[in-house]
Every structure is written in structure tokens, then in C-alpha cells.
PDB file of C-alpha atoms and ligand atoms in Angstrom:
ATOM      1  CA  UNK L1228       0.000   0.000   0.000  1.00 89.00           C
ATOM      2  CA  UNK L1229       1.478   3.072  -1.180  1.00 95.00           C
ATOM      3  CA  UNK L1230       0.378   6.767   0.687  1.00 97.00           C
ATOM      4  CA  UNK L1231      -0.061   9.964  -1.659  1.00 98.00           C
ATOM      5  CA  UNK L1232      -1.082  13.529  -0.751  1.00 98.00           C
ATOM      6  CA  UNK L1233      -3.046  15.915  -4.304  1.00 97.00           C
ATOM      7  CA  UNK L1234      -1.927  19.000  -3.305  1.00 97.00           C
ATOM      8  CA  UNK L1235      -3.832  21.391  -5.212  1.00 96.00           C
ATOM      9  CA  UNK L1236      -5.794  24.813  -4.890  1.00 94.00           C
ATOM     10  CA  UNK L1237      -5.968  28.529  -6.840  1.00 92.00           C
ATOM     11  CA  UNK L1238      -3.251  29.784  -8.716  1.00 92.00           C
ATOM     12  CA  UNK L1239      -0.726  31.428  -6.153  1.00 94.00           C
ATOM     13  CA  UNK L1240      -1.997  29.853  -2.942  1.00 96.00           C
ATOM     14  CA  UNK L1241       1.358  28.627  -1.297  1.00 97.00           C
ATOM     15  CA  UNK L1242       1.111  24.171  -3.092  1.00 97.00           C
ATOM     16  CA  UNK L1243       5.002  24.404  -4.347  1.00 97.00           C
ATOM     17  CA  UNK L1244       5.910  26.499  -1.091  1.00 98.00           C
ATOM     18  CA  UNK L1245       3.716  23.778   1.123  1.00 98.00           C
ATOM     19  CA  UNK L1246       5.414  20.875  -0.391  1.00 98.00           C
ATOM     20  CA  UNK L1247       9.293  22.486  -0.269  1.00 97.00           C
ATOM     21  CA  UNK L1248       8.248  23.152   3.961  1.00 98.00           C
ATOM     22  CA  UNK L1249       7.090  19.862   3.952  1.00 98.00           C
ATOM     23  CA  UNK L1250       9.933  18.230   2.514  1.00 98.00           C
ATOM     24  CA  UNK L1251      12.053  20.032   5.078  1.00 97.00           C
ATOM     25  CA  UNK L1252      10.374  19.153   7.668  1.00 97.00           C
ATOM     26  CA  UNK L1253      10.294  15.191   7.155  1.00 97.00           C
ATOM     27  CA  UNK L1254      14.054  15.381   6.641  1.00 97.00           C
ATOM     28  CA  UNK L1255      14.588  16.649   9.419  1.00 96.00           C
ATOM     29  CA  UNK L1256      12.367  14.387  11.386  1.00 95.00           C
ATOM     30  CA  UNK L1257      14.017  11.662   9.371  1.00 95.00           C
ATOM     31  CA  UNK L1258      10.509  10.540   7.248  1.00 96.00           C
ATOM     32  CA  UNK L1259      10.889   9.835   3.510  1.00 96.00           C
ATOM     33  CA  UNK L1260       8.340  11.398   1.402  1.00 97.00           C
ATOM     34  CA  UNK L1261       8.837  12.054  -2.145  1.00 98.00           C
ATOM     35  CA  UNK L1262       7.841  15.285  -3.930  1.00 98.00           C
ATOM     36  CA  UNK L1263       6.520  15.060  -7.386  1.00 98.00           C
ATOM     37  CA  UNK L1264       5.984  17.976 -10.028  1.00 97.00           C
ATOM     38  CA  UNK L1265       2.714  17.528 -12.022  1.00 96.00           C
ATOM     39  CA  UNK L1266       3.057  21.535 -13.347  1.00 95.00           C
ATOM     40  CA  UNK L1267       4.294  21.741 -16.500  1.00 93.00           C
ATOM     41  CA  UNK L1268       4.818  25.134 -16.164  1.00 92.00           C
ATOM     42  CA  UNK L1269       6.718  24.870 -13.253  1.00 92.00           C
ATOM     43  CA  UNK L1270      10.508  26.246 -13.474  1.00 90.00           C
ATOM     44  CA  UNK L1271      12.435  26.157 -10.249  1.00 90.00           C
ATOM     45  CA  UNK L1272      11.853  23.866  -7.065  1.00 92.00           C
ATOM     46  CA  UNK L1273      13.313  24.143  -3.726  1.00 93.00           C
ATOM     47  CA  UNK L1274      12.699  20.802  -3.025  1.00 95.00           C
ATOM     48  CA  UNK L1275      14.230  17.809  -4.965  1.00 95.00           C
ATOM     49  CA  UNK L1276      12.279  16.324  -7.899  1.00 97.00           C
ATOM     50  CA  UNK L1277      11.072  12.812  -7.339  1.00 97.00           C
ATOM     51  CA  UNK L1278       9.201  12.464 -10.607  1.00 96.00           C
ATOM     52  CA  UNK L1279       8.419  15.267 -13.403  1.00 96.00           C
ATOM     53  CA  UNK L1280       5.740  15.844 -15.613  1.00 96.00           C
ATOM     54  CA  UNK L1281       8.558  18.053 -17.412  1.00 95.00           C
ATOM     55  CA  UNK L1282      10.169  14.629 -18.355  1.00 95.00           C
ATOM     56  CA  UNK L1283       6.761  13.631 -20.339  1.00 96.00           C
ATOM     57  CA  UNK L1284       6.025  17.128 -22.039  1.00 95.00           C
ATOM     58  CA  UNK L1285       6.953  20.529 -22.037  1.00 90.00           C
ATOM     59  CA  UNK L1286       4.981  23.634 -22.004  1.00 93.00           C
ATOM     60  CA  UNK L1287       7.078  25.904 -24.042  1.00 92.00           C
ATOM     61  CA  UNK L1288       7.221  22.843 -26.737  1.00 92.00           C
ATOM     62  CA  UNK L1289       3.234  22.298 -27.142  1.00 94.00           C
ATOM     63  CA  UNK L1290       2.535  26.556 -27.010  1.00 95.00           C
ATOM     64  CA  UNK L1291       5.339  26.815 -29.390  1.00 93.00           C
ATOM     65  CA  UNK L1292       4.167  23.823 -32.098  1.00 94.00           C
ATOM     66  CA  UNK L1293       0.385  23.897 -31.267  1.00 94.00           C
ATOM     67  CA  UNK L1294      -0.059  28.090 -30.959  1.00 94.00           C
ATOM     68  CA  UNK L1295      -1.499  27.671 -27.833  1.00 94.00           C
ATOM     69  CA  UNK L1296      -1.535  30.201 -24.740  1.00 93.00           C
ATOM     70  CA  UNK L1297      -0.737  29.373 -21.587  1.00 91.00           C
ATOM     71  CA  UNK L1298      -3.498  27.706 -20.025  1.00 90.00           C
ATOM     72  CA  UNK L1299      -4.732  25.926 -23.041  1.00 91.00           C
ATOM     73  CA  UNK L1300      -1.134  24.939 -23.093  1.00 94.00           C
ATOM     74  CA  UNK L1301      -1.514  23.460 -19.606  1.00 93.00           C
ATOM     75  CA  UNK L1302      -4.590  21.421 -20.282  1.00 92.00           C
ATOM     76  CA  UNK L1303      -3.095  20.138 -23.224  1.00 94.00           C
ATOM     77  CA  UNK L1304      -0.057  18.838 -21.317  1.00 95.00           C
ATOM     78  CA  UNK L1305      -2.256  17.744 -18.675  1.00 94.00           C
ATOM     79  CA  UNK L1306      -4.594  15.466 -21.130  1.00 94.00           C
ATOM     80  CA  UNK L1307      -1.156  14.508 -22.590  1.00 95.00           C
ATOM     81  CA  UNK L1308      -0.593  13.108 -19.305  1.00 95.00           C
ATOM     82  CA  UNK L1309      -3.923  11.437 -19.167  1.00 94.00           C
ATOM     83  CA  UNK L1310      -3.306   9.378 -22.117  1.00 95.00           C
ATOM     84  CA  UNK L1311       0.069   8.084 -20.699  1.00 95.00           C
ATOM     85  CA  UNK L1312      -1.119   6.965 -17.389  1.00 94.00           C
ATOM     86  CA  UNK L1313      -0.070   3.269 -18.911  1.00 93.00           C
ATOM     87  CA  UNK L1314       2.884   4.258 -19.867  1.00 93.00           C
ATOM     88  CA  UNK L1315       4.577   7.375 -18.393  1.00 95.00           C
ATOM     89  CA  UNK L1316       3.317   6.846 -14.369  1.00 94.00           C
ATOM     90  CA  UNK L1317       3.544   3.393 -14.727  1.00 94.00           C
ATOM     91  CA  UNK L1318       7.574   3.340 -15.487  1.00 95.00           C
ATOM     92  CA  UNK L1319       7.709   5.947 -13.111  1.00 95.00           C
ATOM     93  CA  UNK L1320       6.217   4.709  -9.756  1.00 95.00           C
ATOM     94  CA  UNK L1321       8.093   1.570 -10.518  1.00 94.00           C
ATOM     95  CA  UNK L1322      10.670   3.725  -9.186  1.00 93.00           C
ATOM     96  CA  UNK L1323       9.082   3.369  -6.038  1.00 93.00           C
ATOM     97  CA  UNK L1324       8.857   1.291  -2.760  1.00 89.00           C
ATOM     98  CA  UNK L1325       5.183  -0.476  -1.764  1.00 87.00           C
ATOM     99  CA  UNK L1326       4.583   1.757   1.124  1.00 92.00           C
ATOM    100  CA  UNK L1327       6.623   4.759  -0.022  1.00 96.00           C
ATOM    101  CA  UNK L1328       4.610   8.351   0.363  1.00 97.00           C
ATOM    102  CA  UNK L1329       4.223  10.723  -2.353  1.00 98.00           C
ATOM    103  CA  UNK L1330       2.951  14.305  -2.874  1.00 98.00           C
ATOM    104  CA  UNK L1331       2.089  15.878  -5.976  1.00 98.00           C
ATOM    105  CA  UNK L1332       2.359  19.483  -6.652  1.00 97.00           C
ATOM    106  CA  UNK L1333      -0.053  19.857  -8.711  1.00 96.00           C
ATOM    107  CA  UNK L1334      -0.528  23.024 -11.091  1.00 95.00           C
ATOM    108  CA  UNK L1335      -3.160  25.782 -10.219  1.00 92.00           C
ATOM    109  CA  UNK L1336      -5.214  26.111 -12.906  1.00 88.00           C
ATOM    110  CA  UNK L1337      -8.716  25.632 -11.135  1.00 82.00           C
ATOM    111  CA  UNK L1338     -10.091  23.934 -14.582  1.00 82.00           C
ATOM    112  CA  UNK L1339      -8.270  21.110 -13.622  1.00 84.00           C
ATOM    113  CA  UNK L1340     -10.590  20.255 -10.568  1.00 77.00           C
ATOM    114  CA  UNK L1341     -13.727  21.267 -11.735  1.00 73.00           C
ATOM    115  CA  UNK L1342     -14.150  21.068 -16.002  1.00 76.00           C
ATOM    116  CA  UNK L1343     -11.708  18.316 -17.019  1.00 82.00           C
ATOM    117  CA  UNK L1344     -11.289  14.599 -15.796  1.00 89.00           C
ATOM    118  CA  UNK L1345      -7.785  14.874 -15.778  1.00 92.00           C
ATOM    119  CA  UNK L1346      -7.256  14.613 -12.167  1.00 93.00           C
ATOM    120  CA  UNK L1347      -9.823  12.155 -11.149  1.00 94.00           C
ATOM    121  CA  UNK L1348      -8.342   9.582 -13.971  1.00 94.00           C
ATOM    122  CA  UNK L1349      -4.963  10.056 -12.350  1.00 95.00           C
ATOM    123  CA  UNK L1350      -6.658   9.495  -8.824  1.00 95.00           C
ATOM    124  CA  UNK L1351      -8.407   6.426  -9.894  1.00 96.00           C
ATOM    125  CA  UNK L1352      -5.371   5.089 -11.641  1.00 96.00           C
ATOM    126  CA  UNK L1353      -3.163   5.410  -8.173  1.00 96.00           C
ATOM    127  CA  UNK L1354      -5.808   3.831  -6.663  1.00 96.00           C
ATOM    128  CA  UNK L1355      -5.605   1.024  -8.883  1.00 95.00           C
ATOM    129  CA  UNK L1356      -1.854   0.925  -8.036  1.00 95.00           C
ATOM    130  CA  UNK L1357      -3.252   0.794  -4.442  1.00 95.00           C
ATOM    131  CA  UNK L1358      -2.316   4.433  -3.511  1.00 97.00           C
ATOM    132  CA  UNK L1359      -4.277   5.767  -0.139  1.00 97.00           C
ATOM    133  CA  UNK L1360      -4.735   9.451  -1.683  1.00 97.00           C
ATOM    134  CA  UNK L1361      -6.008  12.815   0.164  1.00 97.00           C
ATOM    135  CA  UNK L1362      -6.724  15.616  -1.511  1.00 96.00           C
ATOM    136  CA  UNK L1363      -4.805  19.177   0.085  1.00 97.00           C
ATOM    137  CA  UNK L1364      -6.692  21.958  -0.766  1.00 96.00           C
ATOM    138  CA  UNK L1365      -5.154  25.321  -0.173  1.00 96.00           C
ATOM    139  CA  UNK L1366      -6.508  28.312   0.454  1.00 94.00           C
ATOM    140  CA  UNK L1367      -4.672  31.697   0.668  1.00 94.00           C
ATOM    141  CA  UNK L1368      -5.862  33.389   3.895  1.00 93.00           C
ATOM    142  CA  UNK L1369      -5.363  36.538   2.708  1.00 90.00           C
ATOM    143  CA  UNK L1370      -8.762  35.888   0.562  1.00 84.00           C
ATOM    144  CA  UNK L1371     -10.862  35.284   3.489  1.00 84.00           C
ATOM    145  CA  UNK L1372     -11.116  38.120   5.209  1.00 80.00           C
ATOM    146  CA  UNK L1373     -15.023  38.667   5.014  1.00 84.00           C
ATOM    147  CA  UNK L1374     -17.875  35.928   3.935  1.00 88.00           C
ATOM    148  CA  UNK L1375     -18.503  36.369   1.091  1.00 90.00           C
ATOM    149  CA  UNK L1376     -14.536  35.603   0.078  1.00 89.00           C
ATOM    150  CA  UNK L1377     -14.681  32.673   2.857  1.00 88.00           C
ATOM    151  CA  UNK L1378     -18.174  31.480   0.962  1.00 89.00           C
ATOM    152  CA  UNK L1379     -16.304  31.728  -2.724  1.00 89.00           C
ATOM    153  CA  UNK L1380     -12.939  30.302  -1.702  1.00 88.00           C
ATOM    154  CA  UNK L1381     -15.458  26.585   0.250  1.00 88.00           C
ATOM    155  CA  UNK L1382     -17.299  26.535  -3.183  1.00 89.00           C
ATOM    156  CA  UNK L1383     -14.183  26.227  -5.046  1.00 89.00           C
ATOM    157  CA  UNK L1384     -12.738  23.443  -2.878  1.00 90.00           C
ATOM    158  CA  UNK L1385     -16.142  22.535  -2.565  1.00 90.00           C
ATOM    159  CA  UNK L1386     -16.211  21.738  -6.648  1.00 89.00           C
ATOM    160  CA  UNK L1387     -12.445  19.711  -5.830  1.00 90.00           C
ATOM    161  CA  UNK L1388     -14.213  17.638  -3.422  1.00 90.00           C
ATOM    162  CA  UNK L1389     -17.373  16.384  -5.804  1.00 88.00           C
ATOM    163  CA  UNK L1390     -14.877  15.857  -8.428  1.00 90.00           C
ATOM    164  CA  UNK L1391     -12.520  14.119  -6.637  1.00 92.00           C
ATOM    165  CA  UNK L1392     -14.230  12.064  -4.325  1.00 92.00           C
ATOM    166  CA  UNK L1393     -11.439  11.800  -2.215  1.00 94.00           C
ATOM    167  CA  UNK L1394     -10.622  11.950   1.676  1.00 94.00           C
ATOM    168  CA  UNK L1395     -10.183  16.062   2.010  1.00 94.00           C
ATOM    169  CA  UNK L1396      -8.216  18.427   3.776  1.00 95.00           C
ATOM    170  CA  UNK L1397      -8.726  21.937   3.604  1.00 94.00           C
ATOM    171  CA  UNK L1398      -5.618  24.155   4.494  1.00 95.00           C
ATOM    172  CA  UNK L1399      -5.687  27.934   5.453  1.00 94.00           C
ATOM    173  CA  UNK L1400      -1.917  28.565   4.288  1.00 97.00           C
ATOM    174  CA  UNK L1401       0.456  32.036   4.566  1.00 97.00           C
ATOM    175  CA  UNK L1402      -0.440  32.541   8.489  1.00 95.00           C
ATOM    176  CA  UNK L1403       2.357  34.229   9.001  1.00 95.00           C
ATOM    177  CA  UNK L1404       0.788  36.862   7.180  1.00 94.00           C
ATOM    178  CA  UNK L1405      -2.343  37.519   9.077  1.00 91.00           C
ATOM    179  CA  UNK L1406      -1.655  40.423  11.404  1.00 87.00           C
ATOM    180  CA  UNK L1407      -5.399  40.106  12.814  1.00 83.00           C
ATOM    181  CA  UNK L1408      -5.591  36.657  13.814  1.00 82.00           C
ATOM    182  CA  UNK L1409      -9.099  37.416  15.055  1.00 81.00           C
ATOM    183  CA  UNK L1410     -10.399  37.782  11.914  1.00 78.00           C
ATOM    184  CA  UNK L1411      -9.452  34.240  10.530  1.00 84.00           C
ATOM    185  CA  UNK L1412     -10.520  32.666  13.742  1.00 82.00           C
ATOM    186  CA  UNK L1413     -13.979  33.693  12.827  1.00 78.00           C
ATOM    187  CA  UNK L1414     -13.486  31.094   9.650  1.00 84.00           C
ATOM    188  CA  UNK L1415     -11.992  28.837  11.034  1.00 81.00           C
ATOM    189  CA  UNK L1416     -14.798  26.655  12.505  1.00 77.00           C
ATOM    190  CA  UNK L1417     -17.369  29.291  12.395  1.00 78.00           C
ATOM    191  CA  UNK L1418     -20.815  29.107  13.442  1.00 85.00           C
ATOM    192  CA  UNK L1419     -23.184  28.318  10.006  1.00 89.00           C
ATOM    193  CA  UNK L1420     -25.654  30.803  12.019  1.00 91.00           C
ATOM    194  CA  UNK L1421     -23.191  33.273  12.399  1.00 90.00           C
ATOM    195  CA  UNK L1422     -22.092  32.825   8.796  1.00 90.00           C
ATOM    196  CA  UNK L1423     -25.370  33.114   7.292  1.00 94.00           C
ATOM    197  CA  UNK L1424     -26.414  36.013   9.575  1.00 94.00           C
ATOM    198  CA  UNK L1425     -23.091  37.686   8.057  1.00 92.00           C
ATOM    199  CA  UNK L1426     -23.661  37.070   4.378  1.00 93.00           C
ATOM    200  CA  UNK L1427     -27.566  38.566   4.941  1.00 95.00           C
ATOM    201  CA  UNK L1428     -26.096  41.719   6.103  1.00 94.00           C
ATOM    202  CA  UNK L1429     -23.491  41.841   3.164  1.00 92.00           C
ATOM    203  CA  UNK L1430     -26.290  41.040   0.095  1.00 91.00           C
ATOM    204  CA  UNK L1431     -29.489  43.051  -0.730  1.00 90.00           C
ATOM    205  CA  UNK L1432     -32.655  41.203   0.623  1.00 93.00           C
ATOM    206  CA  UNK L1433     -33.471  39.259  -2.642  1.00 95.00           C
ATOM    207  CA  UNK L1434     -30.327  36.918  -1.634  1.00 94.00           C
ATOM    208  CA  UNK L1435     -31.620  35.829   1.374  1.00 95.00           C
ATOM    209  CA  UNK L1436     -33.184  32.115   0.072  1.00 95.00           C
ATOM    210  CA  UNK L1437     -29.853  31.789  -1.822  1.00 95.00           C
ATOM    211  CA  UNK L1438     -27.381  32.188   1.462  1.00 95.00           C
ATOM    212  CA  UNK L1439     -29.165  30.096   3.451  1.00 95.00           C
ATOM    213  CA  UNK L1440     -29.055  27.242   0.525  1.00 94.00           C
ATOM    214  CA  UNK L1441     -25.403  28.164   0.335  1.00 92.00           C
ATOM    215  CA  UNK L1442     -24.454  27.769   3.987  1.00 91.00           C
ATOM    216  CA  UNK L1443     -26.179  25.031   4.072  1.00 91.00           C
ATOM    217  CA  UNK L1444     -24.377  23.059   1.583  1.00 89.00           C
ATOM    218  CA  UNK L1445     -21.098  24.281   2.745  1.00 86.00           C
ATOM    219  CA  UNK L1446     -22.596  23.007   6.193  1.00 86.00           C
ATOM    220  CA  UNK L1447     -23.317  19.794   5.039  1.00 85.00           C
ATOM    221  CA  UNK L1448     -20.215  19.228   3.274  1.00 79.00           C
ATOM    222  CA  UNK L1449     -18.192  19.603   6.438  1.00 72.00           C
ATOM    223  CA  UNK L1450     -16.771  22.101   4.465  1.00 68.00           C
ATOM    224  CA  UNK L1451     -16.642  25.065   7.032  1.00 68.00           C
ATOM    225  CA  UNK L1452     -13.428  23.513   8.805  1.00 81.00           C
ATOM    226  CA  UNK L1453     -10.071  24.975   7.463  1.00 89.00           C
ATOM    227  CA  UNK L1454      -6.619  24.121   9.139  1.00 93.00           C
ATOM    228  CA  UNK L1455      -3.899  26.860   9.224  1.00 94.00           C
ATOM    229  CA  UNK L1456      -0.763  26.357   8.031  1.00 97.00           C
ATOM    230  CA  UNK L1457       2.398  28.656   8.808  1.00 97.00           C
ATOM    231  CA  UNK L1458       5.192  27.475   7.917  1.00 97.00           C
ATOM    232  CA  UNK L1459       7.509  29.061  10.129  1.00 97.00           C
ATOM    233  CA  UNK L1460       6.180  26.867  13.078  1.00 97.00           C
ATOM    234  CA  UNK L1461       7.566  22.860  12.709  1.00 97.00           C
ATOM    235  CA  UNK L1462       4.426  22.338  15.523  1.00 97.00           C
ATOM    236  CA  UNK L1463       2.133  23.466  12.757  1.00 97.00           C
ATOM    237  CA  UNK L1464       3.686  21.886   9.836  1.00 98.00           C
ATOM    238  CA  UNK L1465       3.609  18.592  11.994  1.00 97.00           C
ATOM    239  CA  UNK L1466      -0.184  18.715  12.980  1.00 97.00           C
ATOM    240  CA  UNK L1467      -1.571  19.600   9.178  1.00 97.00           C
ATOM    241  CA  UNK L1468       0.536  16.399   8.548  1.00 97.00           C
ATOM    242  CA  UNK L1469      -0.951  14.625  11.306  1.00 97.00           C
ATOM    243  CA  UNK L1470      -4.444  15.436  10.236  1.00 96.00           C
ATOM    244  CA  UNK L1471      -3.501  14.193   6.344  1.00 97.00           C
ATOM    245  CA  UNK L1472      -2.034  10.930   7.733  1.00 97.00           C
ATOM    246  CA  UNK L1473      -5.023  10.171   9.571  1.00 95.00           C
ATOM    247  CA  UNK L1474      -6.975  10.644   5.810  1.00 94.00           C
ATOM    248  CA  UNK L1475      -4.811   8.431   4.122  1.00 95.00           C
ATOM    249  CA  UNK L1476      -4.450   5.774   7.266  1.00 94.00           C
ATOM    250  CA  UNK L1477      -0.727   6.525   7.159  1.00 94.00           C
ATOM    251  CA  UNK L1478       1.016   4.778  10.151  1.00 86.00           C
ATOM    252  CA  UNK L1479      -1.423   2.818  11.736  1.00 77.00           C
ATOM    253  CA  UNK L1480       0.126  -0.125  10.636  1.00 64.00           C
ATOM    254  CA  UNK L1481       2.495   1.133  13.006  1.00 58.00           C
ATOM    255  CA  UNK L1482      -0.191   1.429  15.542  1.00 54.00           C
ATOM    256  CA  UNK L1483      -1.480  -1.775  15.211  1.00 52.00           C
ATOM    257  CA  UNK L1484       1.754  -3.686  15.553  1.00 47.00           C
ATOM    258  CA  UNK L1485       2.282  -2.283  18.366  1.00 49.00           C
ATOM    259  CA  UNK L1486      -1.233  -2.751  19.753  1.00 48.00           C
ATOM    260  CA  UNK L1487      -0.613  -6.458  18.944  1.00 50.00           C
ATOM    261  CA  UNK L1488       2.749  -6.440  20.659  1.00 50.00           C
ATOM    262  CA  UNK L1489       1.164  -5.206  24.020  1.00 50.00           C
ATOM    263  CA  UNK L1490      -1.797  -7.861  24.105  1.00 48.00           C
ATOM    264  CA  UNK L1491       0.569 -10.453  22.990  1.00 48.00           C
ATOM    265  CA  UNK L1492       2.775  -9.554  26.476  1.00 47.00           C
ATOM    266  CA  UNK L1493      -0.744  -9.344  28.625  1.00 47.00           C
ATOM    267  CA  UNK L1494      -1.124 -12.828  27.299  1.00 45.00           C
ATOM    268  CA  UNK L1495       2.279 -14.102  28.798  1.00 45.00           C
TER     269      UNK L1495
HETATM  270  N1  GTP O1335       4.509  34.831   3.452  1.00 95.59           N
HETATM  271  C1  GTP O1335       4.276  33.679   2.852  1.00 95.59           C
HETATM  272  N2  GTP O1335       4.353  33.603   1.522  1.00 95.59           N
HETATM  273  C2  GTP O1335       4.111  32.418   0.934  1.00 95.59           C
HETATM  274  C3  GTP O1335       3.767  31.264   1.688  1.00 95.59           C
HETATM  275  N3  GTP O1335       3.574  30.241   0.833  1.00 95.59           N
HETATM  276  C4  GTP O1335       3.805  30.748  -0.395  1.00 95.59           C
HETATM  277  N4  GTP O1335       4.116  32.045  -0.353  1.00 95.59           N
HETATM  278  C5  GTP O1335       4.427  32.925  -1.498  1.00 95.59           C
HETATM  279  O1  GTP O1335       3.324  32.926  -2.393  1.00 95.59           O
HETATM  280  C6  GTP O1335       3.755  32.900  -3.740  1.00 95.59           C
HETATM  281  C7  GTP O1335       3.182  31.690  -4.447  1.00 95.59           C
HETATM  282  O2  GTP O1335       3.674  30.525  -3.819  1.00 95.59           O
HETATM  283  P1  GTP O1335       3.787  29.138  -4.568  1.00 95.59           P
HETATM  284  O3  GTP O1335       4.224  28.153  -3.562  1.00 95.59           O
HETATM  285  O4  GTP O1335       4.564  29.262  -5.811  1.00 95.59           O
HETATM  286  O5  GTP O1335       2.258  28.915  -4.934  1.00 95.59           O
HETATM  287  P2  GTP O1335       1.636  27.791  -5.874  1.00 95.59           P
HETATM  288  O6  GTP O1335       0.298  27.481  -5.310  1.00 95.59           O
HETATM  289  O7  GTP O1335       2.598  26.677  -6.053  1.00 95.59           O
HETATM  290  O8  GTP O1335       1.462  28.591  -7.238  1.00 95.59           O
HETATM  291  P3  GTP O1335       1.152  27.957  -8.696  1.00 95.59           P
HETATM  292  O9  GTP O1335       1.962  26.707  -8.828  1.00 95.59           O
HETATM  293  O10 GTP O1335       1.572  29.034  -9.632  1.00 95.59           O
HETATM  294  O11 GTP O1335      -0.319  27.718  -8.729  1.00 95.59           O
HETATM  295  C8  GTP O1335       5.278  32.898  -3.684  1.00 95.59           C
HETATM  296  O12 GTP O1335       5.725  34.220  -3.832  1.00 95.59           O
HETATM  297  C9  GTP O1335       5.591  32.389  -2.301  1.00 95.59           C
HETATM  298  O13 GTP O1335       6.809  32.876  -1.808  1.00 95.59           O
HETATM  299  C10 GTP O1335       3.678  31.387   3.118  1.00 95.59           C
HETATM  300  O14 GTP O1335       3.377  30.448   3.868  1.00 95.59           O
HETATM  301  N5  GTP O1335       3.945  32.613   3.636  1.00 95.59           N
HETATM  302 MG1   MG O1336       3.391  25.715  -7.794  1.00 95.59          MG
END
């Protein structure tokens, strides 16, 4: 059984960044995890390269011969990459222990989560290569400073989620810069009352029907529950990493053995 984090999320919103910290951070807790580009686009990496998409297809090649712009470009590569799963990710993960853990930085391009099948094929096919996967859905928390930006940024992970259909975590990332930490709080695990009551004051009257449908999807999605993420802090590194084990059952194995161990000793 192989473990593998999706990180993915708006254009901007910290993925690369995340997954450089996070690399750090297992190295120096001495965990292997393997960090793998899936942006095409992508030039420089702080973190080492486990596995490119670069290898399989370049941007600047397929705008250059096809005339495309960038973000056709990008959906091109990315169905490009559909169409090798066989192949391409195949030879690739063969690179690969059983059991090893992998995050891919995905590209930010929201299309990808909520037009084309791209991602959910390559879900489905590490599944089939018996991947536990989470999707890691960043947010920037400098776009939720009132509802109705806290409201937009759930219905875009929101749209991840139903494409997906994957375990979910949703990450409030750049802490460090919130000056008014007060103001997130609110969003963190806010009240849907309080939310609603909020967004009625914000829209004219005629909206009123259509916020209260709104929070109460987000409600029922378990969507209104964001973790926060600064990187400067190892302790909060370590407990977004803690939550996305737990979605992907990562160590308990572990856990189990030494469950076993202990009864085996009450036994004796
Ligand atoms: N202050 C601060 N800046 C951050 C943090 N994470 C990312 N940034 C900055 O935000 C910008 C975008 O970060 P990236 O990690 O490239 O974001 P991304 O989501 O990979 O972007 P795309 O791949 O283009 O979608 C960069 O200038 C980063 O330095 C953070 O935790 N704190
Ligand atoms: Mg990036």
C-alpha cells in the first residue's frame, strides 16, 4: 500500500511552497516522502524532484508547435498526461517502494478540478496501483477576510471535493501573514448561524433564500473547517501532517503492531 497527498488549490496559494516546507520538515524528522511535479509550467523547485511531468512534455514545446496560450497549453499537457497513465506513471512509480509516500504538486489552474477529468483519472489510476490518496486543498488566507470571500474560496474546494471524491483536507496557508488573527478565527470553525447572519447583512434582501441554501451546503459538506498552516512553526507543519495521515491511514500499521505487541505480552 502506497500513501499519496493531491496537493492542489488557486493559482498562487502557497502548493510548491507547502510541499518544499514539507519536505524540510520530514528530513529533518528523518521521514521519507517524495515530492513530485505535475506543473508543467513549473521552473524552479526548492525541493528535490522525485518524478516530473517536465520529463513527459513541455509547455514551451506544445505553445510553441500547437499556438497555444498558456493555459490551453496546460490542459493540453495535462490530457497529454492522461493518455500516458499506462505508460509514463507506470515506469515511473516503478521507481518506487510499496509503502513509499508521495505528494504531488499539482498546477493551479482551477479547470483542472472542476471542467476536465484529468485529475480524477490520475486518482483512480493510483488507486488502482493501491495508492491511499487525500486531496490538500489550499486556500490563501489573505482571501478570506469577510464571507462572502470565505463562501467563494469553500465553493471552489467545494467543486475539488465532488470531483474528486477523495478523503479532504482543507488548508488555510500564509499565516504568518495575518496580522489580525481574530479575523481568521472567525473562519476557522465558524458558526453556520453566524455565517449566514453575516452574508444577509453583506447582500441586498433578494439573496436571502440563496445564502441560506449556500451555507447550508457548505454546512453539510463539512466544508466550514479549514486548518492553518504557517510554515515558520515545525508544531504546525507537523499537525496539518498529522491530520492528512489520519486521511490516508498513514502509520497505523504502526499502531497496530504495536497494539498487537502489548496484548501479545498481557497474554504471557
Ligand atoms: N509569506 C508567505 N508567503 C508564501 C507562503 N507560501 C507561499 N508564499 C508565497 O506565495 C507565492 C506563491 O507561492 P507558490 O508556492 O509558488 O504557490 P503555488 O500554489 O505553487 O502557485 P502555482 O503553482 O503558480 O499555482 C510565492 O511568492 C511564495 O513565496 C507562506 O506560507 N507565507
Ligand atoms: Mg506551484
Amino acid at each position: 500500500m502506497g500513501y499519496a497527498q493531491l496537493v492542489i488549490g488557486p493559482a498562487g496559494s502557497g502548493k510548491s511552497t507547502y510541499c518544499s516546507s514539507l519536505y524540510q520538515h520530514c528530513e529533518t524528522t528523518r521521514r521519507t516522502i517524495h515530492i513530485v511535479n505535475l506543473d508543467p509550467a513549473a521552473e524552479n523547485f526548492d525541493y528535490p524532484v522525485a518524478m516530473d511531468i517536465r520529463e513527459l512534455i513541455s509547455l514551451d514545446d506544445v505553445m510553441e508547435e500547437l499556438g497555444l496560450g498558456p493555459n490551453g497549453g496546460l490542459l493540453y499537457c495535462m490530457e497529454h498526461l492522461e493518455e500516458n497513465l499506462d505508460e509514463w506513471l507506470n515506469e515511473e512509480l516503478e521507481n518506487f517502494m510499496e509503502d513509499d509516500y508521495l505528494v504531488f504538486d499539482c498546477p493551479g489552474q482551477i479547470e483542472l478540478f472542476s471542467h476536465v477529468p484529468v485529475l480524477k483519472n490520475f486518482v483512480e489510476h493510483l488507486q488502482r496501483k493501491n495508492f491511499n490518496v487525500c486531496a490538500v486543498y489550499l486556500l490563501d488566507s489573505q482571501f478570506i477576510t469577510d464571507v462572502t470571500k470565505f463562501i467563494s474560496g469553500c465553493m471552489a474546494s467545494l467543486s475539488a471535493m465532488v470531483q474528486l471524491e477523495l478523503p479532504h483536507v482543507n488548508i488555510l496557508s500564509k499565516m504568518d501573514l495575518v496580522t489580525r488573527k481574530r479575523d481568521i478565527e472567525d473562519y476557522l470553525n465558524p458558526e453556520p448561524q453566524t455565517l449566514l447572519a453575516e452574508l444577509n447583512q453583506r447582500m441586498g434582501p433578494q439573496f436571502q433564500k440563496l445564502n441560506k441554501a449556500l451555507i447550508e451546503l457548505v454546512d453539510q459538506y463539512s466544508m466550514v473547517s479549514f486548518v492553518p498552516l504557517d510554515l515558520r512553526k515545525e508544531s504546525s507543519i507537523q499537525y496539518v501532517l498529522s491530520q492528512i495521515d489520519t486521511c490516508i491511514q498513514f502509520g497505523e500499521d504502526a499502531d497496530v503492531k504495536i497494539k498487537d505487541f502489548d496484548e501479545d505480552e498481557d497474554e504471557d
